[in-house]
PDB file of C-alpha atoms in Angstrom:
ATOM      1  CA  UNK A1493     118.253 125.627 259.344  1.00 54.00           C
ATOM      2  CA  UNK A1494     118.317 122.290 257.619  1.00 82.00           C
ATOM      3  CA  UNK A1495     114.864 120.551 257.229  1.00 92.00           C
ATOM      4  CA  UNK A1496     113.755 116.617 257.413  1.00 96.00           C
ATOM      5  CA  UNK A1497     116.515 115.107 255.369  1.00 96.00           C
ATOM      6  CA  UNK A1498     115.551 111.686 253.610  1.00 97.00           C
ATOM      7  CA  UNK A1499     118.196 109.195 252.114  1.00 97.00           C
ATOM      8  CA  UNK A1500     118.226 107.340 249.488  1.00 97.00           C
ATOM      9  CA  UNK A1501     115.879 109.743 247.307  1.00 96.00           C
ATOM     10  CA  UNK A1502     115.464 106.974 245.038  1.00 97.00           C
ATOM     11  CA  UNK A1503     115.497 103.412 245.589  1.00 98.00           C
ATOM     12  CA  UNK A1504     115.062 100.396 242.850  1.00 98.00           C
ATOM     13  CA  UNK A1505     114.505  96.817 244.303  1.00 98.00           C
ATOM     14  CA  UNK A1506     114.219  93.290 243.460  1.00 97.00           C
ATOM     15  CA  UNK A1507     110.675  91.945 244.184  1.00 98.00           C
ATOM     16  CA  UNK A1508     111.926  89.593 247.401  1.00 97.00           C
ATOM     17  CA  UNK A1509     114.995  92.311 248.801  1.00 98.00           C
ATOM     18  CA  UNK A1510     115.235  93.803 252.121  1.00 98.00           C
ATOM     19  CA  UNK A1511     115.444  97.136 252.069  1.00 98.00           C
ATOM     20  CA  UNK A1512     116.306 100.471 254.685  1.00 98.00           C
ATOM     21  CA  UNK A1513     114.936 103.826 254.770  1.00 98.00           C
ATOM     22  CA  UNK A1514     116.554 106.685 256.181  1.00 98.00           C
ATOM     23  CA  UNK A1515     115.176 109.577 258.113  1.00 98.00           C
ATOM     24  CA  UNK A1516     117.121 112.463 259.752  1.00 98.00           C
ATOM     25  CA  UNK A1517     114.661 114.574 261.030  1.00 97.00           C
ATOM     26  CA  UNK A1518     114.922 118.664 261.892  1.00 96.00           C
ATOM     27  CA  UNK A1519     116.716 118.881 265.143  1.00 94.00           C
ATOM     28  CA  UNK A1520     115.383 119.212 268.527  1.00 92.00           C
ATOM     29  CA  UNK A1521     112.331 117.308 267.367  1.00 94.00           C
ATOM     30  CA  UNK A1522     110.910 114.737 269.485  1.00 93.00           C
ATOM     31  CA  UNK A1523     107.874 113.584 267.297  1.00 94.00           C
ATOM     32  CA  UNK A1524     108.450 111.791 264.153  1.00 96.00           C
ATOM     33  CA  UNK A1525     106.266 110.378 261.499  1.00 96.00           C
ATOM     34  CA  UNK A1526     106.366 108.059 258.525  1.00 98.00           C
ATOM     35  CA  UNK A1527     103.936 108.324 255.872  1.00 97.00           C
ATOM     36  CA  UNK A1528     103.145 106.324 252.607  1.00 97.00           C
ATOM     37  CA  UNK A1529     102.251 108.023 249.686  1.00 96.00           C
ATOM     38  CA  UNK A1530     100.902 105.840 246.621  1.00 95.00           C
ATOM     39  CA  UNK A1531     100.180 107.228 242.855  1.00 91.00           C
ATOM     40  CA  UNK A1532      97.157 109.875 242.929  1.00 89.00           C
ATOM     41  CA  UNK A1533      96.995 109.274 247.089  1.00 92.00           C
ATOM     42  CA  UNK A1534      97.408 111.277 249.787  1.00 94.00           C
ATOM     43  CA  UNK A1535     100.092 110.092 252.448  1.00 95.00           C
ATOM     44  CA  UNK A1536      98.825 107.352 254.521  1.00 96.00           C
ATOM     45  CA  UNK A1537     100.178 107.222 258.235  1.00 95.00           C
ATOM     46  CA  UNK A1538     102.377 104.256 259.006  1.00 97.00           C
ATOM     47  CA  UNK A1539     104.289 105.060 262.145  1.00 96.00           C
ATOM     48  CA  UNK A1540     104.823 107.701 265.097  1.00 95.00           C
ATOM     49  CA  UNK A1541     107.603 107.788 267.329  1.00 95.00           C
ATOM     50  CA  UNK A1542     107.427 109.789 270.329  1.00 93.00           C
ATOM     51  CA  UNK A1543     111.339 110.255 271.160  1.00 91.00           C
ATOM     52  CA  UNK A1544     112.808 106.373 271.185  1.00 92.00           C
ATOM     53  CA  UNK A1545     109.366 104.759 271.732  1.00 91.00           C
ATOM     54  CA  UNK A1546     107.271 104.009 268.715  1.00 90.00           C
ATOM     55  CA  UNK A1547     103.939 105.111 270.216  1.00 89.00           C
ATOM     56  CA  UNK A1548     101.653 104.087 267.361  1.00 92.00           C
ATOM     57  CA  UNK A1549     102.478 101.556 264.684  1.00 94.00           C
ATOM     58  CA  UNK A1550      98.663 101.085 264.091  1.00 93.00           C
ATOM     59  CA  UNK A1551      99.634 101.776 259.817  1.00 94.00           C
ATOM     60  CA  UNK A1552     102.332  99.229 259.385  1.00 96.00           C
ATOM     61  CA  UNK A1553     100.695  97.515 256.635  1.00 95.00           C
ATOM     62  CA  UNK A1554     101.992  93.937 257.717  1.00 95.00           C
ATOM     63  CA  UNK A1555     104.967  92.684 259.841  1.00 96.00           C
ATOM     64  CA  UNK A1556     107.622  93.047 256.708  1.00 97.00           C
ATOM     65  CA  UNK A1557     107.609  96.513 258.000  1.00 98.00           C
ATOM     66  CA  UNK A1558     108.897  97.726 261.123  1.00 97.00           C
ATOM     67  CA  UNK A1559     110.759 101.198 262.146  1.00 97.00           C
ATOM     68  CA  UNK A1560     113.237 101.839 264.685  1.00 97.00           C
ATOM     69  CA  UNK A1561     114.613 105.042 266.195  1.00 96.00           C
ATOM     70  CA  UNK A1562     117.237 103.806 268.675  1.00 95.00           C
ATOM     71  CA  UNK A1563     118.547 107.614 269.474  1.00 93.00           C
ATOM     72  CA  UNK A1564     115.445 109.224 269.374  1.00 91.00           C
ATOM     73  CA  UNK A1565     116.942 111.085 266.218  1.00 95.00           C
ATOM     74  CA  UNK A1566     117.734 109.122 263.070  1.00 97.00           C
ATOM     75  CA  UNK A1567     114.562 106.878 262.144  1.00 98.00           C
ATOM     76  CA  UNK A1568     114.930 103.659 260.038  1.00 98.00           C
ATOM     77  CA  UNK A1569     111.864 102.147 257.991  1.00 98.00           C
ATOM     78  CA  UNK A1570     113.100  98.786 257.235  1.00 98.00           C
ATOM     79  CA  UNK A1571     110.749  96.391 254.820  1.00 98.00           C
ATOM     80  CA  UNK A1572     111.476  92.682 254.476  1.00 98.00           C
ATOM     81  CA  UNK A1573     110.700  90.574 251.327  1.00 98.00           C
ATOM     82  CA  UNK A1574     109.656  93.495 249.218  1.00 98.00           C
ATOM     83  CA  UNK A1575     106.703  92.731 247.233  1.00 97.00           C
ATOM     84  CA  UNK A1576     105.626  95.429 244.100  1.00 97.00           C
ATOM     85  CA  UNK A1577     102.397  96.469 245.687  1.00 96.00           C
ATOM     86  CA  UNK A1578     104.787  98.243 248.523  1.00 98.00           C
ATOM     87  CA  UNK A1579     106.148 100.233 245.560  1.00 98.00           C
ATOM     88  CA  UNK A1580     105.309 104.005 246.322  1.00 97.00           C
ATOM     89  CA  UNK A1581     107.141 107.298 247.620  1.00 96.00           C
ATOM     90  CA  UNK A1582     107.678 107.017 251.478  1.00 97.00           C
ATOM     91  CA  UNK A1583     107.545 110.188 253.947  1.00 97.00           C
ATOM     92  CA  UNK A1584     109.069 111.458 256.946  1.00 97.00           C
ATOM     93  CA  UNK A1585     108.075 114.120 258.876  1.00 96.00           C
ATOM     94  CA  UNK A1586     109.263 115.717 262.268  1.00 96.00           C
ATOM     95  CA  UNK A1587     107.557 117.912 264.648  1.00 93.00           C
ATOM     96  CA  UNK A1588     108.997 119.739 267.932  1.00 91.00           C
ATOM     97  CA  UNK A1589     105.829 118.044 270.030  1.00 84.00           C
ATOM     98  CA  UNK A1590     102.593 115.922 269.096  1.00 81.00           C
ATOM     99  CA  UNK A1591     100.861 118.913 269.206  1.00 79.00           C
ATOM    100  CA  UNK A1592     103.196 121.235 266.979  1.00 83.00           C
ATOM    101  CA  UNK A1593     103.047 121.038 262.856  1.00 87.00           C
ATOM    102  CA  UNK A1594     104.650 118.648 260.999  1.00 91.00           C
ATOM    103  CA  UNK A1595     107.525 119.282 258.423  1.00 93.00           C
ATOM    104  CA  UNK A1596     108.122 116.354 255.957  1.00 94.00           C
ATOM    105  CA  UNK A1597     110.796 115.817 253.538  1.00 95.00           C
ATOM    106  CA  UNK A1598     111.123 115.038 250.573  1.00 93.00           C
ATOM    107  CA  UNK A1599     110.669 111.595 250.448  1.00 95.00           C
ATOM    108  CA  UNK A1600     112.150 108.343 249.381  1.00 97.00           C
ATOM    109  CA  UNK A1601     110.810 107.037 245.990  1.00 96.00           C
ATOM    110  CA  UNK A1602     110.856 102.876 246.300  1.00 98.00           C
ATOM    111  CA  UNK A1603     110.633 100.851 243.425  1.00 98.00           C
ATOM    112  CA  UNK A1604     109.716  97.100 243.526  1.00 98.00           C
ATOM    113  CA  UNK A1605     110.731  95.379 240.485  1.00 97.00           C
TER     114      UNK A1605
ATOM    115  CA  UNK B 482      90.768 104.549 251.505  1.00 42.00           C
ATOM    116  CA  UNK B 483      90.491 108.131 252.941  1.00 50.00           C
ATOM    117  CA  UNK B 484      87.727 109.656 254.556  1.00 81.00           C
ATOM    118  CA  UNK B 485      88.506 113.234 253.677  1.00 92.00           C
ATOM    119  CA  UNK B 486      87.339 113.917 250.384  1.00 94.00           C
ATOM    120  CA  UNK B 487      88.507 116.392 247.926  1.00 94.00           C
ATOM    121  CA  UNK B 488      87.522 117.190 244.268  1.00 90.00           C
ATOM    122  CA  UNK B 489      90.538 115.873 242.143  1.00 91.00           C
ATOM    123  CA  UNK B 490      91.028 119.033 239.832  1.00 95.00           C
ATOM    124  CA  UNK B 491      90.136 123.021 239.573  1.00 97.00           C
ATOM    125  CA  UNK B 492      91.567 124.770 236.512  1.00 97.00           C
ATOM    126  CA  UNK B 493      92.460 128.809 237.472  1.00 97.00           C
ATOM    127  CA  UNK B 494      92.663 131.584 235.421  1.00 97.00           C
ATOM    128  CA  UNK B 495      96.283 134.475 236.460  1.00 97.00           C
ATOM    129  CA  UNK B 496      95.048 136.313 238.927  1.00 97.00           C
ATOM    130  CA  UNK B 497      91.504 134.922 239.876  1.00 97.00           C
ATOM    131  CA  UNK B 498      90.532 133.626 243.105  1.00 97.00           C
ATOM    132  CA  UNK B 499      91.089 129.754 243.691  1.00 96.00           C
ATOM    133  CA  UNK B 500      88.912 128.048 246.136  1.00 97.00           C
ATOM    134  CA  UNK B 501      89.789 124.366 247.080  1.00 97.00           C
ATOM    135  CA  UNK B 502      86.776 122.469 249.083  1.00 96.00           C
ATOM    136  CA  UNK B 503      87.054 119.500 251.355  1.00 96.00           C
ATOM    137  CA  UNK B 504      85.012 117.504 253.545  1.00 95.00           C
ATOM    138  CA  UNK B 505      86.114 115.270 256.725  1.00 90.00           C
ATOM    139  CA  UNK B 506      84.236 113.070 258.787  1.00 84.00           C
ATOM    140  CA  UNK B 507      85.710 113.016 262.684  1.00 78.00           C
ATOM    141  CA  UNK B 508      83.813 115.149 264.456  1.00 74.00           C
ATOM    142  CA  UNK B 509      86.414 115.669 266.903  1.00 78.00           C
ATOM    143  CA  UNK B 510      89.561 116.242 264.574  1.00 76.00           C
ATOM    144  CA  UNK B 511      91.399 119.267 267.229  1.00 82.00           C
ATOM    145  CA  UNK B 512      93.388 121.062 263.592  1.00 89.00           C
ATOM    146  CA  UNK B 513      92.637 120.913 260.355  1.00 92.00           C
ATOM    147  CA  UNK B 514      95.420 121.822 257.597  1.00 94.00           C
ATOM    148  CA  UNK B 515      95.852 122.781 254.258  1.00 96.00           C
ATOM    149  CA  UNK B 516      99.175 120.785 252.374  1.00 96.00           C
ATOM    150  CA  UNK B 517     101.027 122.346 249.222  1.00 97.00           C
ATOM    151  CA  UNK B 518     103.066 119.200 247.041  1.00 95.00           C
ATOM    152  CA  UNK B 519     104.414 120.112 244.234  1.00 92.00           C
ATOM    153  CA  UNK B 520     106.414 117.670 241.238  1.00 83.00           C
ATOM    154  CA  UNK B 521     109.304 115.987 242.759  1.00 77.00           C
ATOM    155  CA  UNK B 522     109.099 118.052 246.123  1.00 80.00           C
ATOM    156  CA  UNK B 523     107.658 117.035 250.013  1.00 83.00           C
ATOM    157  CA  UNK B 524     104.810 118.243 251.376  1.00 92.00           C
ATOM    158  CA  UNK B 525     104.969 122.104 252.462  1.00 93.00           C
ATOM    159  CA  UNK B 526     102.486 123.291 255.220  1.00 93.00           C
ATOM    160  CA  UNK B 527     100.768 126.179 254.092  1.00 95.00           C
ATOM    161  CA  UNK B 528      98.313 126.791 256.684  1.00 94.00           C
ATOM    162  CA  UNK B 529      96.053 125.050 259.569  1.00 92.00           C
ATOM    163  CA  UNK B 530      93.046 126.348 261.485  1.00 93.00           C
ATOM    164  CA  UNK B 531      92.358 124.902 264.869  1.00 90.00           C
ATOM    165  CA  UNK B 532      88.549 123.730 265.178  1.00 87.00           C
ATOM    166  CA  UNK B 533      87.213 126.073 267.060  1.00 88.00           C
ATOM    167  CA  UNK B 534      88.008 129.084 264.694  1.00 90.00           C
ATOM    168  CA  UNK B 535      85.290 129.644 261.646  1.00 93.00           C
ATOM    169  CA  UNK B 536      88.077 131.231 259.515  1.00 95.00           C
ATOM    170  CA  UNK B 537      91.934 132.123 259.177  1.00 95.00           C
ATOM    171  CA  UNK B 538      93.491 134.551 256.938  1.00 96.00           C
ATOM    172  CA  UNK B 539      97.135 134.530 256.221  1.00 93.00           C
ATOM    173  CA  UNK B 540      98.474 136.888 253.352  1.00 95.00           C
ATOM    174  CA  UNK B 541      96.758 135.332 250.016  1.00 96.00           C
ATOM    175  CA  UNK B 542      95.337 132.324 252.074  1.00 97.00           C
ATOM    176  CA  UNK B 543      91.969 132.165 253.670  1.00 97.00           C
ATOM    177  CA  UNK B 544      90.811 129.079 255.330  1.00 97.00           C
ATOM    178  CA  UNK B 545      87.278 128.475 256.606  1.00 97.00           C
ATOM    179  CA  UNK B 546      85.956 126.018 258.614  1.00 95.00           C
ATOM    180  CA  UNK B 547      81.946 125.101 258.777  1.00 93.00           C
ATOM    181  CA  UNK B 548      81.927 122.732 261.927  1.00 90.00           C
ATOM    182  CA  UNK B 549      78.571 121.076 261.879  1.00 90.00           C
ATOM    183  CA  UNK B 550      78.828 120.285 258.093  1.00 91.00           C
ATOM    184  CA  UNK B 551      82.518 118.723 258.242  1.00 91.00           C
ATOM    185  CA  UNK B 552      83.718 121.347 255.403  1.00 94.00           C
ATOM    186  CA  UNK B 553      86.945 123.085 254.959  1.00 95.00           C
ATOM    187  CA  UNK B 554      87.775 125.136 252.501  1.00 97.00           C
ATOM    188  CA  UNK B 555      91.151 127.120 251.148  1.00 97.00           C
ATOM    189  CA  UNK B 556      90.817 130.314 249.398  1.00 98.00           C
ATOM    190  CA  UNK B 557      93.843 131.648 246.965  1.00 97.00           C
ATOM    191  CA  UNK B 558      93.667 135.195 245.936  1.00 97.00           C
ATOM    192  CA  UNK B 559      95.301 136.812 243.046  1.00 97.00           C
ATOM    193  CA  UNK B 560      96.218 133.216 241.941  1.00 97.00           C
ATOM    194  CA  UNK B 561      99.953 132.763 240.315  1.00 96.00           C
ATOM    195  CA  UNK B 562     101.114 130.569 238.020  1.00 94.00           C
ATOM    196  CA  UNK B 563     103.633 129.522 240.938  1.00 93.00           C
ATOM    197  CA  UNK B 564     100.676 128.287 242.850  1.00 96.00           C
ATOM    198  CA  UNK B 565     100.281 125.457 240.712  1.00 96.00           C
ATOM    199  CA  UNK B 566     100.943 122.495 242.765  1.00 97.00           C
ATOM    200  CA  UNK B 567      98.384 119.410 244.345  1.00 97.00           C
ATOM    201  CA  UNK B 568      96.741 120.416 247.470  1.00 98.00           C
ATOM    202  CA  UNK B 569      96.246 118.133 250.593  1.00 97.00           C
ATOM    203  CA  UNK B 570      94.141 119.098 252.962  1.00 95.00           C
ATOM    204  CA  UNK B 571      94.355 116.846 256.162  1.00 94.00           C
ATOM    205  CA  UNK B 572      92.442 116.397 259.849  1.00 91.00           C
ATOM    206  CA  UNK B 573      94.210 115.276 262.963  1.00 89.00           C
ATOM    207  CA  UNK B 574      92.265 113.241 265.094  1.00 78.00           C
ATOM    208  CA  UNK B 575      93.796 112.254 267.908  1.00 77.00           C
ATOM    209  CA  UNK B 576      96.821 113.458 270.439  1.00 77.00           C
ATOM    210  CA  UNK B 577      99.264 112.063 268.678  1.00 79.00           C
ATOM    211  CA  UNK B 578      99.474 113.951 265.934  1.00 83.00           C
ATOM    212  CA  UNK B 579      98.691 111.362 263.196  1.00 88.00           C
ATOM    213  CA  UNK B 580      97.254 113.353 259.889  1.00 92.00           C
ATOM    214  CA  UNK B 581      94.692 111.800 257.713  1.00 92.00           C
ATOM    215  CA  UNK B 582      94.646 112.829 254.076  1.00 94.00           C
ATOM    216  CA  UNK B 583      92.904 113.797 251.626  1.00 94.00           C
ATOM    217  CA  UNK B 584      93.428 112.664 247.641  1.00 95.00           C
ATOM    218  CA  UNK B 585      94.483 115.936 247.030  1.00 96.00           C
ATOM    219  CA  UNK B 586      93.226 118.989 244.504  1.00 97.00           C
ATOM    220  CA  UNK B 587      95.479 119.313 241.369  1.00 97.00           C
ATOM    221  CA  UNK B 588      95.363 122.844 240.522  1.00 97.00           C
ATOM    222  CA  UNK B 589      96.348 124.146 237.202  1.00 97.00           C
ATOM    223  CA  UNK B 590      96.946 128.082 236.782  1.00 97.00           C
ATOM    224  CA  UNK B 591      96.623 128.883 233.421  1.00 94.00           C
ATOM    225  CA  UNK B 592      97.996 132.177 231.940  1.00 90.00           C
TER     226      UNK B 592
END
């Protein structure tokens, strides 16, 4: 079956755009989680959705991020005024239930120029 | 910066035993897990031990878990040149399901 799908792959902005990231995540699964992932770091939590709801946005860096999942399928990570310090590769990952493993993909590489 | 601490790099001979160490530092973390990444790809699960468990074996991969000192580790046997990749091992600490990483372990299988 088809895993956590991620669009664009690869994303090059101007230092001041607004930008959207998409997430389709496996199907059936009601848990979904964004991720950061920085140069040499491990993926830091950002966001977790819990169908529609997001249930903890307590890694949102600042409020020129925010995420929506109006379906309780497709996820959007939107970031205003991009600055180059929010330049990294961005995860999503999906799991059946909170308590079930997580499956990411494969990641959207954003570029702040 | 993370609380789970890994060494950054472990350099394997074909076919010897690879053993990646971390520590974490939330006592009550319910699952630990062990993260494959490798160039240009997502993260792959590879395996997870609950916390009440001392050790998991899976095929190649055996995990063990010392509770009272915080440490996991992730034993490789008969290590491949395939299994060259960086290694994320990660805690979950609450009901949610949020992960917390680790830097990750670059491991290099050389021939």
């Amino acid at each position: 079956g088809a895993g956590v799908s991620q669009t664009p792959s690869n994303k090059v902005t101007e230092k001041g755009k607004y930008v959207e990231l998409r997430c389709d995540p496996i199907s059936g699964h009601t848990a979904l989680y964004w991720y950061r992932q920085s140069l040499g770091q491990g993926p830091e939590f950002l966001i977790y959705f819990q169908g529609t709801g997001a249930a903890d946005d307590s890694g949102l860096p600042n409020d020129r991020f925010f995420a929506v999942r109006p379906e309780g399928s497709v996820s959007t990570l939107k970031i205003q005024r991009t600055e180059r310090g929010d330049s990294a590769v961005y995860l999503c990952a999906s799991s059946q239930n909170p308590n079930n493993e997580q499956y990411f993909g494969p990641g959207t590489r954003l570029t702040v120029t | 910066g993370e609380d789970v601490e890994q060494s950054l790099f472990l350099s394997v001979r074909e076919g010897d035993s690879s053993v990646i160490n971390c520590t974490y530092t939330d006592s009550s973390s319910t699952y630990l897990y062990w993260y494959k990444q490798e160039p240009g790809a997502g993260l792959q699960l590879l395996t997870y031990i609950f916390s009440n468990m001392d050790m998991k074996q899976d095929q190649r991969l055996t995990v063990l878990l010392n509770k009272k000192d915080k440490h996991l580790s992730l034993r490789i046997a008969d290590t491949q040149t395939g299994d060259s990749a960086i290694y994320f091992c990660a805690e979950r600490r609450d009901s949610w399901g949020k992960l917390q990483f680790g830097a990750g372990t670059q491991v290099v299988v050389t021939p």
